[in-house]
């Protein structure tokens, strides 16, 4: 399965195996999701979960850096 997203200017498209997502049936979308889930099962769970939480979660960041290390503490919260 090849998923291709193009953005820019007036050309925006999302295609799966050459078919525009907007033209897909609900059944075809379900097949795509099942294929994606099966692919994700074989990946490192920790990295997959981090990517999902960063993508879909709400982001918060401290106003000031840590006095010890200089890092800003970032929090992502994803409620499903």
PDB file of N, CA, C and O in Angstrom:
ATOM      1  N   UNK A   1       0.844  -1.171   0.000  1.00  0.00           N
ATOM      2  CA  UNK A   1       0.000   0.000   0.000  1.00  0.00           C
ATOM      3  C   UNK A   1       0.894   1.240   0.000  1.00  0.00           C
ATOM      4  O   UNK A   1       1.841   1.314   0.772  1.00  0.00           O
ATOM      5  N   UNK A   2       0.560   2.169  -0.874  1.00  0.00           N
ATOM      6  CA  UNK A   2       1.297   3.426  -0.948  1.00  0.00           C
ATOM      7  C   UNK A   2       0.346   4.567  -0.634  1.00  0.00           C
ATOM      8  O   UNK A   2      -0.689   4.725  -1.287  1.00  0.00           O
ATOM      9  N   UNK A   3       0.690   5.337   0.396  1.00  0.00           N
ATOM     10  CA  UNK A   3      -0.100   6.494   0.784  1.00  0.00           C
ATOM     11  C   UNK A   3       0.716   7.729   0.427  1.00  0.00           C
ATOM     12  O   UNK A   3       1.882   7.837   0.807  1.00  0.00           O
ATOM     13  N   UNK A   4       0.087   8.628  -0.306  1.00  0.00           N
ATOM     14  CA  UNK A   4       0.817   9.818  -0.764  1.00  0.00           C
ATOM     15  C   UNK A   4      -0.018  11.061  -0.467  1.00  0.00           C
ATOM     16  O   UNK A   4      -1.183  11.147  -0.841  1.00  0.00           O
ATOM     17  N   UNK A   5       0.618  12.016   0.220  1.00  0.00           N
ATOM     18  CA  UNK A   5      -0.038  13.279   0.519  1.00  0.00           C
ATOM     19  C   UNK A   5       0.761  14.391  -0.157  1.00  0.00           C
ATOM     20  O   UNK A   5       1.985  14.427  -0.045  1.00  0.00           O
ATOM     21  N   UNK A   6       0.059  15.272  -0.840  1.00  0.00           N
ATOM     22  CA  UNK A   6       0.688  16.403  -1.509  1.00  0.00           C
ATOM     23  C   UNK A   6       0.017  17.666  -0.987  1.00  0.00           C
ATOM     24  O   UNK A   6      -1.214  17.746  -0.948  1.00  0.00           O
ATOM     25  N   UNK A   7       0.829  18.630  -0.571  1.00  0.00           N
ATOM     26  CA  UNK A   7       0.314  19.913  -0.094  1.00  0.00           C
ATOM     27  C   UNK A   7       1.071  21.032  -0.773  1.00  0.00           C
ATOM     28  O   UNK A   7       2.261  20.929  -1.004  1.00  0.00           O
ATOM     29  N   UNK A   8       0.378  22.114  -1.023  1.00  0.00           N
ATOM     30  CA  UNK A   8       1.057  23.291  -1.527  1.00  0.00           C
ATOM     31  C   UNK A   8       0.271  23.981  -2.612  1.00  0.00           C
ATOM     32  O   UNK A   8      -0.425  23.338  -3.399  1.00  0.00           O
ATOM     33  N   UNK A   9       0.402  25.295  -2.608  1.00  0.00           N
ATOM     34  CA  UNK A   9      -0.271  26.138  -3.585  1.00  0.00           C
ATOM     35  C   UNK A   9      -1.758  25.784  -3.594  1.00  0.00           C
ATOM     36  O   UNK A   9      -2.408  25.834  -2.559  1.00  0.00           O
ATOM     37  N   UNK A  10      -2.297  25.410  -4.701  1.00  0.00           N
ATOM     38  CA  UNK A  10      -3.706  25.020  -4.756  1.00  0.00           C
ATOM     39  C   UNK A  10      -3.859  23.509  -4.895  1.00  0.00           C
ATOM     40  O   UNK A  10      -4.955  22.997  -5.075  1.00  0.00           O
ATOM     41  N   UNK A  11      -2.757  22.786  -4.818  1.00  0.00           N
ATOM     42  CA  UNK A  11      -2.793  21.334  -5.011  1.00  0.00           C
ATOM     43  C   UNK A  11      -2.676  20.634  -3.665  1.00  0.00           C
ATOM     44  O   UNK A  11      -1.614  20.581  -3.061  1.00  0.00           O
ATOM     45  N   UNK A  12      -3.767  20.114  -3.181  1.00  0.00           N
ATOM     46  CA  UNK A  12      -3.769  19.301  -1.969  1.00  0.00           C
ATOM     47  C   UNK A  12      -4.417  17.974  -2.315  1.00  0.00           C
ATOM     48  O   UNK A  12      -5.513  17.945  -2.870  1.00  0.00           O
ATOM     49  N   UNK A  13      -3.734  16.892  -2.020  1.00  0.00           N
ATOM     50  CA  UNK A  13      -4.339  15.591  -2.289  1.00  0.00           C
ATOM     51  C   UNK A  13      -3.817  14.557  -1.315  1.00  0.00           C
ATOM     52  O   UNK A  13      -2.714  14.661  -0.786  1.00  0.00           O
ATOM     53  N   UNK A  14      -4.657  13.571  -1.072  1.00  0.00           N
ATOM     54  CA  UNK A  14      -4.308  12.424  -0.256  1.00  0.00           C
ATOM     55  C   UNK A  14      -4.786  11.199  -1.021  1.00  0.00           C
ATOM     56  O   UNK A  14      -5.978  11.039  -1.286  1.00  0.00           O
ATOM     57  N   UNK A  15      -3.831  10.354  -1.419  1.00  0.00           N
ATOM     58  CA  UNK A  15      -4.152   9.182  -2.246  1.00  0.00           C
ATOM     59  C   UNK A  15      -3.646   7.911  -1.574  1.00  0.00           C
ATOM     60  O   UNK A  15      -2.600   7.907  -0.934  1.00  0.00           O
ATOM     61  N   UNK A  16      -4.393   6.850  -1.774  1.00  0.00           N
ATOM     62  CA  UNK A  16      -3.984   5.519  -1.341  1.00  0.00           C
ATOM     63  C   UNK A  16      -3.981   4.645  -2.585  1.00  0.00           C
ATOM     64  O   UNK A  16      -5.006   4.485  -3.250  1.00  0.00           O
ATOM     65  N   UNK A  17      -2.809   4.140  -2.891  1.00  0.00           N
ATOM     66  CA  UNK A  17      -2.623   3.328  -4.101  1.00  0.00           C
ATOM     67  C   UNK A  17      -3.210   4.021  -5.333  1.00  0.00           C
ATOM     68  O   UNK A  17      -3.873   3.414  -6.171  1.00  0.00           O
ATOM     69  N   UNK A  18      -2.970   5.323  -5.423  1.00  0.00           N
ATOM     70  CA  UNK A  18      -3.379   6.100  -6.588  1.00  0.00           C
ATOM     71  C   UNK A  18      -4.820   6.570  -6.579  1.00  0.00           C
ATOM     72  O   UNK A  18      -5.248   7.282  -7.484  1.00  0.00           O
ATOM     73  N   UNK A  19      -5.596   6.191  -5.558  1.00  0.00           N
ATOM     74  CA  UNK A  19      -7.000   6.611  -5.501  1.00  0.00           C
ATOM     75  C   UNK A  19      -7.145   7.742  -4.484  1.00  0.00           C
ATOM     76  O   UNK A  19      -6.679   7.629  -3.340  1.00  0.00           O
ATOM     77  N   UNK A  20      -7.802   8.822  -4.911  1.00  0.00           N
ATOM     78  CA  UNK A  20      -8.036   9.948  -4.023  1.00  0.00           C
ATOM     79  C   UNK A  20      -8.859   9.509  -2.814  1.00  0.00           C
ATOM     80  O   UNK A  20      -9.879   8.834  -2.963  1.00  0.00           O
ATOM     81  N   UNK A  21      -8.423   9.918  -1.639  1.00  0.00           N
ATOM     82  CA  UNK A  21      -9.138   9.549  -0.408  1.00  0.00           C
ATOM     83  C   UNK A  21     -10.582  10.026  -0.447  1.00  0.00           C
ATOM     84  O   UNK A  21     -11.489   9.329   0.000  1.00  0.00           O
ATOM     85  N   UNK A  22     -10.816  11.182  -0.992  1.00  0.00           N
ATOM     86  CA  UNK A  22     -12.163  11.742  -1.048  1.00  0.00           C
ATOM     87  C   UNK A  22     -13.114  10.867  -1.868  1.00  0.00           C
ATOM     88  O   UNK A  22     -14.324  10.885  -1.665  1.00  0.00           O
ATOM     89  N   UNK A  23     -12.571  10.059  -2.768  1.00  0.00           N
ATOM     90  CA  UNK A  23     -13.384   9.182  -3.613  1.00  0.00           C
ATOM     91  C   UNK A  23     -13.505   7.761  -3.071  1.00  0.00           C
ATOM     92  O   UNK A  23     -14.110   6.904  -3.719  1.00  0.00           O
ATOM     93  N   UNK A  24     -12.930   7.515  -1.904  1.00  0.00           N
ATOM     94  CA  UNK A  24     -12.964   6.172  -1.335  1.00  0.00           C
ATOM     95  C   UNK A  24     -14.272   5.927  -0.581  1.00  0.00           C
ATOM     96  O   UNK A  24     -14.849   6.842   0.008  1.00  0.00           O
ATOM     97  N   UNK A  25     -14.718   4.675  -0.599  1.00  0.00           N
ATOM     98  CA  UNK A  25     -15.894   4.286   0.178  1.00  0.00           C
ATOM     99  C   UNK A  25     -15.480   4.076   1.635  1.00  0.00           C
ATOM    100  O   UNK A  25     -14.288   3.952   1.951  1.00  0.00           O
ATOM    101  N   UNK A  26     -16.466   3.993   2.512  1.00  0.00           N
ATOM    102  CA  UNK A  26     -16.170   3.705   3.918  1.00  0.00           C
ATOM    103  C   UNK A  26     -15.479   2.359   4.068  1.00  0.00           C
ATOM    104  O   UNK A  26     -14.579   2.200   4.898  1.00  0.00           O
ATOM    105  N   UNK A  27     -15.881   1.396   3.262  1.00  0.00           N
ATOM    106  CA  UNK A  27     -15.265   0.068   3.322  1.00  0.00           C
ATOM    107  C   UNK A  27     -13.793   0.135   2.913  1.00  0.00           C
ATOM    108  O   UNK A  27     -12.942  -0.511   3.532  1.00  0.00           O
ATOM    109  N   UNK A  28     -13.492   0.906   1.868  1.00  0.00           N
ATOM    110  CA  UNK A  28     -12.103   1.057   1.435  1.00  0.00           C
ATOM    111  C   UNK A  28     -11.275   1.751   2.518  1.00  0.00           C
ATOM    112  O   UNK A  28     -10.130   1.368   2.769  1.00  0.00           O
ATOM    113  N   UNK A  29     -11.852   2.723   3.178  1.00  0.00           N
ATOM    114  CA  UNK A  29     -11.139   3.407   4.271  1.00  0.00           C
ATOM    115  C   UNK A  29     -10.852   2.451   5.420  1.00  0.00           C
ATOM    116  O   UNK A  29      -9.782   2.501   6.019  1.00  0.00           O
ATOM    117  N   UNK A  30     -11.801   1.571   5.716  1.00  0.00           N
ATOM    118  CA  UNK A  30     -11.602   0.588   6.777  1.00  0.00           C
ATOM    119  C   UNK A  30     -10.461  -0.374   6.441  1.00  0.00           C
ATOM    120  O   UNK A  30      -9.672  -0.744   7.316  1.00  0.00           O
ATOM    121  N   UNK A  31     -10.354  -0.764   5.186  1.00  0.00           N
ATOM    122  CA  UNK A  31      -9.253  -1.628   4.746  1.00  0.00           C
ATOM    123  C   UNK A  31      -7.919  -0.911   4.929  1.00  0.00           C
ATOM    124  O   UNK A  31      -6.941  -1.498   5.397  1.00  0.00           O
ATOM    125  N   UNK A  32      -7.883   0.363   4.578  1.00  0.00           N
ATOM    126  CA  UNK A  32      -6.657   1.152   4.750  1.00  0.00           C
ATOM    127  C   UNK A  32      -6.280   1.200   6.224  1.00  0.00           C
ATOM    128  O   UNK A  32      -5.119   0.948   6.592  1.00  0.00           O
ATOM    129  N   UNK A  33      -7.237   1.510   7.090  1.00  0.00           N
ATOM    130  CA  UNK A  33      -6.952   1.570   8.525  1.00  0.00           C
ATOM    131  C   UNK A  33      -6.473   0.234   9.068  1.00  0.00           C
ATOM    132  O   UNK A  33      -5.500   0.183   9.832  1.00  0.00           O
ATOM    133  N   UNK A  34      -7.104  -0.856   8.663  1.00  0.00           N
ATOM    134  CA  UNK A  34      -6.673  -2.177   9.126  1.00  0.00           C
ATOM    135  C   UNK A  34      -5.246  -2.478   8.669  1.00  0.00           C
ATOM    136  O   UNK A  34      -4.447  -3.035   9.429  1.00  0.00           O
ATOM    137  N   UNK A  35      -4.915  -2.101   7.434  1.00  0.00           N
ATOM    138  CA  UNK A  35      -3.562  -2.316   6.923  1.00  0.00           C
ATOM    139  C   UNK A  35      -2.553  -1.495   7.721  1.00  0.00           C
ATOM    140  O   UNK A  35      -1.474  -1.982   8.079  1.00  0.00           O
ATOM    141  N   UNK A  36      -2.907  -0.253   8.020  1.00  0.00           N
ATOM    142  CA  UNK A  36      -2.023   0.608   8.819  1.00  0.00           C
ATOM    143  C   UNK A  36      -1.827   0.014  10.210  1.00  0.00           C
ATOM    144  O   UNK A  36      -0.700  -0.061  10.712  1.00  0.00           O
ATOM    145  N   UNK A  37      -2.918  -0.421  10.860  1.00  0.00           N
ATOM    146  CA  UNK A  37      -2.811  -1.000  12.195  1.00  0.00           C
ATOM    147  C   UNK A  37      -1.932  -2.240  12.196  1.00  0.00           C
ATOM    148  O   UNK A  37      -1.126  -2.433  13.111  1.00  0.00           O
ATOM    149  N   UNK A  38      -2.081  -3.084  11.187  1.00  0.00           N
ATOM    150  CA  UNK A  38      -1.242  -4.282  11.097  1.00  0.00           C
ATOM    151  C   UNK A  38       0.230  -3.895  10.945  1.00  0.00           C
ATOM    152  O   UNK A  38       1.109  -4.518  11.538  1.00  0.00           O
ATOM    153  N   UNK A  39       0.483  -2.883  10.159  1.00  0.00           N
ATOM    154  CA  UNK A  39       1.863  -2.405   9.990  1.00  0.00           C
ATOM    155  C   UNK A  39       2.409  -1.874  11.316  1.00  0.00           C
ATOM    156  O   UNK A  39       3.552  -2.162  11.685  1.00  0.00           O
ATOM    157  N   UNK A  40       1.604  -1.102  12.025  1.00  0.00           N
ATOM    158  CA  UNK A  40       2.054  -0.516  13.287  1.00  0.00           C
ATOM    159  C   UNK A  40       2.325  -1.576  14.349  1.00  0.00           C
ATOM    160  O   UNK A  40       3.207  -1.398  15.189  1.00  0.00           O
ATOM    161  N   UNK A  41       1.610  -2.688  14.312  1.00  0.00           N
ATOM    162  CA  UNK A  41       1.829  -3.760  15.285  1.00  0.00           C
ATOM    163  C   UNK A  41       3.254  -4.287  15.232  1.00  0.00           C
ATOM    164  O   UNK A  41       3.791  -4.728  16.245  1.00  0.00           O
ATOM    165  N   UNK A  42       3.854  -4.258  14.051  1.00  0.00           N
ATOM    166  CA  UNK A  42       5.206  -4.791  13.886  1.00  0.00           C
ATOM    167  C   UNK A  42       6.284  -3.777  14.268  1.00  0.00           C
ATOM    168  O   UNK A  42       7.465  -4.115  14.296  1.00  0.00           O
ATOM    169  N   UNK A  43       5.890  -2.548  14.568  1.00  0.00           N
ATOM    170  CA  UNK A  43       6.850  -1.496  14.895  1.00  0.00           C
ATOM    171  C   UNK A  43       7.099  -1.455  16.405  1.00  0.00           C
ATOM    172  O   UNK A  43       6.400  -2.073  17.190  1.00  0.00           O
ATOM    173  N   UNK A  44       8.094  -0.669  16.806  1.00  0.00           N
ATOM    174  CA  UNK A  44       8.395  -0.489  18.217  1.00  0.00           C
ATOM    175  C   UNK A  44       7.243   0.282  18.871  1.00  0.00           C
ATOM    176  O   UNK A  44       6.976   1.425  18.519  1.00  0.00           O
ATOM    177  N   UNK A  45       6.580  -0.334  19.826  1.00  0.00           N
ATOM    178  CA  UNK A  45       5.393   0.244  20.457  1.00  0.00           C
ATOM    179  C   UNK A  45       5.667   1.627  21.042  1.00  0.00           C
ATOM    180  O   UNK A  45       4.856   2.542  20.907  1.00  0.00           O
ATOM    181  N   UNK A  46       6.793   1.780  21.696  1.00  0.00           N
ATOM    182  CA  UNK A  46       7.132   3.043  22.345  1.00  0.00           C
ATOM    183  C   UNK A  46       7.176   4.190  21.343  1.00  0.00           C
ATOM    184  O   UNK A  46       6.610   5.260  21.573  1.00  0.00           O
ATOM    185  N   UNK A  47       7.842   3.978  20.218  1.00  0.00           N
ATOM    186  CA  UNK A  47       7.947   5.036  19.206  1.00  0.00           C
ATOM    187  C   UNK A  47       6.601   5.334  18.558  1.00  0.00           C
ATOM    188  O   UNK A  47       6.271   6.493  18.294  1.00  0.00           O
ATOM    189  N   UNK A  48       5.823   4.306  18.287  1.00  0.00           N
ATOM    190  CA  UNK A  48       4.502   4.498  17.681  1.00  0.00           C
ATOM    191  C   UNK A  48       3.622   5.318  18.619  1.00  0.00           C
ATOM    192  O   UNK A  48       2.972   6.286  18.211  1.00  0.00           O
ATOM    193  N   UNK A  49       3.606   4.953  19.884  1.00  0.00           N
ATOM    194  CA  UNK A  49       2.783   5.661  20.853  1.00  0.00           C
ATOM    195  C   UNK A  49       3.230   7.117  21.010  1.00  0.00           C
ATOM    196  O   UNK A  49       2.401   8.024  21.060  1.00  0.00           O
ATOM    197  N   UNK A  50       4.541   7.345  21.045  1.00  0.00           N
ATOM    198  CA  UNK A  50       5.044   8.717  21.140  1.00  0.00           C
ATOM    199  C   UNK A  50       4.600   9.548  19.943  1.00  0.00           C
ATOM    200  O   UNK A  50       4.154  10.695  20.107  1.00  0.00           O
ATOM    201  N   UNK A  51       4.713   8.998  18.754  1.00  0.00           N
ATOM    202  CA  UNK A  51       4.294   9.719  17.547  1.00  0.00           C
ATOM    203  C   UNK A  51       2.807  10.042  17.583  1.00  0.00           C
ATOM    204  O   UNK A  51       2.391  11.147  17.226  1.00  0.00           O
ATOM    205  N   UNK A  52       1.989   9.087  18.004  1.00  0.00           N
ATOM    206  CA  UNK A  52       0.552   9.311  18.063  1.00  0.00           C
ATOM    207  C   UNK A  52       0.185  10.374  19.091  1.00  0.00           C
ATOM    208  O   UNK A  52      -0.635  11.256  18.824  1.00  0.00           O
ATOM    209  N   UNK A  53       0.802  10.315  20.263  1.00  0.00           N
ATOM    210  CA  UNK A  53       0.496  11.297  21.308  1.00  0.00           C
ATOM    211  C   UNK A  53       0.949  12.691  20.874  1.00  0.00           C
ATOM    212  O   UNK A  53       0.239  13.678  21.093  1.00  0.00           O
ATOM    213  N   UNK A  54       2.108  12.801  20.229  1.00  0.00           N
ATOM    214  CA  UNK A  54       2.566  14.103  19.740  1.00  0.00           C
ATOM    215  C   UNK A  54       1.651  14.639  18.642  1.00  0.00           C
ATOM    216  O   UNK A  54       1.443  15.840  18.533  1.00  0.00           O
ATOM    217  N   UNK A  55       1.113  13.756  17.819  1.00  0.00           N
ATOM    218  CA  UNK A  55       0.249  14.174  16.712  1.00  0.00           C
ATOM    219  C   UNK A  55      -1.141  14.569  17.186  1.00  0.00           C
ATOM    220  O   UNK A  55      -1.673  15.598  16.775  1.00  0.00           O
ATOM    221  N   UNK A  56      -1.736  13.770  18.056  1.00  0.00           N
ATOM    222  CA  UNK A  56      -3.138  13.972  18.428  1.00  0.00           C
ATOM    223  C   UNK A  56      -3.336  14.593  19.808  1.00  0.00           C
ATOM    224  O   UNK A  56      -4.439  15.019  20.133  1.00  0.00           O
ATOM    225  N   UNK A  57      -2.301  14.627  20.606  1.00  0.00           N
ATOM    226  CA  UNK A  57      -2.450  15.132  21.966  1.00  0.00           C
ATOM    227  C   UNK A  57      -2.431  16.645  22.065  1.00  0.00           C
ATOM    228  O   UNK A  57      -2.029  17.348  21.142  1.00  0.00           O
ATOM    229  N   UNK A  58      -2.874  17.121  23.197  1.00  0.00           N
ATOM    230  CA  UNK A  58      -2.803  18.544  23.488  1.00  0.00           C
ATOM    231  C   UNK A  58      -1.436  18.837  24.078  1.00  0.00           C
ATOM    232  O   UNK A  58      -0.933  18.099  24.917  1.00  0.00           O
ATOM    233  N   UNK A  59      -0.852  19.942  23.649  1.00  0.00           N
ATOM    234  CA  UNK A  59       0.519  20.288  24.000  1.00  0.00           C
ATOM    235  C   UNK A  59       0.531  21.378  25.053  1.00  0.00           C
ATOM    236  O   UNK A  59      -0.217  22.347  24.975  1.00  0.00           O
ATOM    237  N   UNK A  60       1.390  21.196  26.050  1.00  0.00           N
ATOM    238  CA  UNK A  60       1.657  22.218  27.054  1.00  0.00           C
ATOM    239  C   UNK A  60       3.156  22.306  27.256  1.00  0.00           C
ATOM    240  O   UNK A  60       3.863  21.308  27.133  1.00  0.00           O
ATOM    241  N   UNK A  61       3.635  23.509  27.574  1.00  0.00           N
ATOM    242  CA  UNK A  61       5.063  23.696  27.824  1.00  0.00           C
ATOM    243  C   UNK A  61       5.219  24.692  28.962  1.00  0.00           C
ATOM    244  O   UNK A  61       4.485  25.678  29.048  1.00  0.00           O
ATOM    245  N   UNK A  62       6.192  24.428  29.832  1.00  0.00           N
ATOM    246  CA  UNK A  62       6.464  25.362  30.913  1.00  0.00           C
ATOM    247  C   UNK A  62       6.870  26.720  30.353  1.00  0.00           C
ATOM    248  O   UNK A  62       7.448  26.806  29.267  1.00  0.00           O
ATOM    249  N   UNK A  63       6.577  27.755  31.118  1.00  0.00           N
ATOM    250  CA  UNK A  63       6.924  29.109  30.690  1.00  0.00           C
ATOM    251  C   UNK A  63       8.416  29.397  30.778  1.00  0.00           C
ATOM    252  O   UNK A  63       8.943  30.211  30.037  1.00  0.00           O
ATOM    253  N   UNK A  64       9.072  28.718  31.693  1.00  0.00           N
ATOM    254  CA  UNK A  64      10.493  28.983  31.923  1.00  0.00           C
ATOM    255  C   UNK A  64      11.287  27.682  31.859  1.00  0.00           C
ATOM    256  O   UNK A  64      10.792  26.628  32.218  1.00  0.00           O
ATOM    257  N   UNK A  65      12.535  27.774  31.456  1.00  0.00           N
ATOM    258  CA  UNK A  65      13.374  26.561  31.426  1.00  0.00           C
ATOM    259  C   UNK A  65      13.754  26.124  32.840  1.00  0.00           C
ATOM    260  O   UNK A  65      13.730  26.911  33.786  1.00  0.00           O
ATOM    261  N   UNK A  66      14.133  24.866  32.936  1.00  0.00           N
ATOM    262  CA  UNK A  66      14.621  24.300  34.189  1.00  0.00           C
ATOM    263  C   UNK A  66      15.891  25.038  34.610  1.00  0.00           C
ATOM    264  O   UNK A  66      16.785  25.276  33.787  1.00  0.00           O
ATOM    265  N   UNK A  67      15.982  25.375  35.884  1.00  0.00           N
ATOM    266  CA  UNK A  67      17.167  26.098  36.376  1.00  0.00           C
ATOM    267  C   UNK A  67      18.408  25.204  36.398  1.00  0.00           C
ATOM    268  O   UNK A  67      19.523  25.691  36.330  1.00  0.00           O
ATOM    269  N   UNK A  68      18.207  23.895  36.467  1.00  0.00           N
ATOM    270  CA  UNK A  68      19.329  22.975  36.529  1.00  0.00           C
ATOM    271  C   UNK A  68      19.893  22.642  35.151  1.00  0.00           C
ATOM    272  O   UNK A  68      21.095  22.727  34.931  1.00  0.00           O
ATOM    273  N   UNK A  69      19.015  22.302  34.204  1.00  0.00           N
ATOM    274  CA  UNK A  69      19.503  21.814  32.912  1.00  0.00           C
ATOM    275  C   UNK A  69      19.173  22.721  31.734  1.00  0.00           C
ATOM    276  O   UNK A  69      19.719  22.557  30.656  1.00  0.00           O
ATOM    277  N   UNK A  70      18.233  23.635  31.900  1.00  0.00           N
ATOM    278  CA  UNK A  70      17.881  24.538  30.817  1.00  0.00           C
ATOM    279  C   UNK A  70      16.799  24.034  29.885  1.00  0.00           C
ATOM    280  O   UNK A  70      16.362  24.745  28.986  1.00  0.00           O
ATOM    281  N   UNK A  71      16.340  22.794  30.108  1.00  0.00           N
ATOM    282  CA  UNK A  71      15.271  22.252  29.268  1.00  0.00           C
ATOM    283  C   UNK A  71      13.923  22.864  29.628  1.00  0.00           C
ATOM    284  O   UNK A  71      13.679  23.227  30.772  1.00  0.00           O
ATOM    285  N   UNK A  72      13.055  22.941  28.637  1.00  0.00           N
ATOM    286  CA  UNK A  72      11.653  23.259  28.882  1.00  0.00           C
ATOM    287  C   UNK A  72      10.917  21.933  29.021  1.00  0.00           C
ATOM    288  O   UNK A  72      11.140  21.007  28.235  1.00  0.00           O
ATOM    289  N   UNK A  73      10.060  21.819  30.007  1.00  0.00           N
ATOM    290  CA  UNK A  73       9.301  20.594  30.195  1.00  0.00           C
ATOM    291  C   UNK A  73       8.056  20.671  29.316  1.00  0.00           C
ATOM    292  O   UNK A  73       7.262  21.600  29.425  1.00  0.00           O
ATOM    293  N   UNK A  74       7.931  19.691  28.402  1.00  0.00           N
ATOM    294  CA  UNK A  74       6.797  19.628  27.488  1.00  0.00           C
ATOM    295  C   UNK A  74       5.892  18.469  27.890  1.00  0.00           C
ATOM    296  O   UNK A  74       6.375  17.403  28.260  1.00  0.00           O
ATOM    297  N   UNK A  75       4.587  18.681  27.783  1.00  0.00           N
ATOM    298  CA  UNK A  75       3.617  17.650  28.113  1.00  0.00           C
ATOM    299  C   UNK A  75       2.621  17.516  26.972  1.00  0.00           C
ATOM    300  O   UNK A  75       2.100  18.518  26.490  1.00  0.00           O
ATOM    301  N   UNK A  76       2.395  16.279  26.533  1.00  0.00           N
ATOM    302  CA  UNK A  76       1.366  15.973  25.545  1.00  0.00           C
ATOM    303  C   UNK A  76       0.343  15.084  26.225  1.00  0.00           C
ATOM    304  O   UNK A  76       0.702  14.094  26.855  1.00  0.00           O
ATOM    305  N   UNK A  77      -0.937  15.425  26.109  1.00  0.00           N
ATOM    306  CA  UNK A  77      -1.997  14.635  26.694  1.00  0.00           C
ATOM    307  C   UNK A  77      -3.017  14.299  25.618  1.00  0.00           C
ATOM    308  O   UNK A  77      -3.571  15.202  24.981  1.00  0.00           O
ATOM    309  N   UNK A  78      -3.239  13.016  25.405  1.00  0.00           N
ATOM    310  CA  UNK A  78      -4.191  12.564  24.394  1.00  0.00           C
ATOM    311  C   UNK A  78      -5.287  11.792  25.096  1.00  0.00           C
ATOM    312  O   UNK A  78      -5.054  10.720  25.653  1.00  0.00           O
ATOM    313  N   UNK A  79      -6.489  12.326  25.074  1.00  0.00           N
ATOM    314  CA  UNK A  79      -7.636  11.625  25.659  1.00  0.00           C
ATOM    315  C   UNK A  79      -8.473  11.061  24.520  1.00  0.00           C
ATOM    316  O   UNK A  79      -8.868  11.783  23.618  1.00  0.00           O
ATOM    317  N   UNK A  80      -8.712   9.767  24.588  1.00  0.00           N
ATOM    318  CA  UNK A  80      -9.479   9.097  23.536  1.00  0.00           C
ATOM    319  C   UNK A  80     -10.850   8.745  24.085  1.00  0.00           C
ATOM    320  O   UNK A  80     -10.981   8.183  25.127  1.00  0.00           O
TER     321      UNK A  80
END
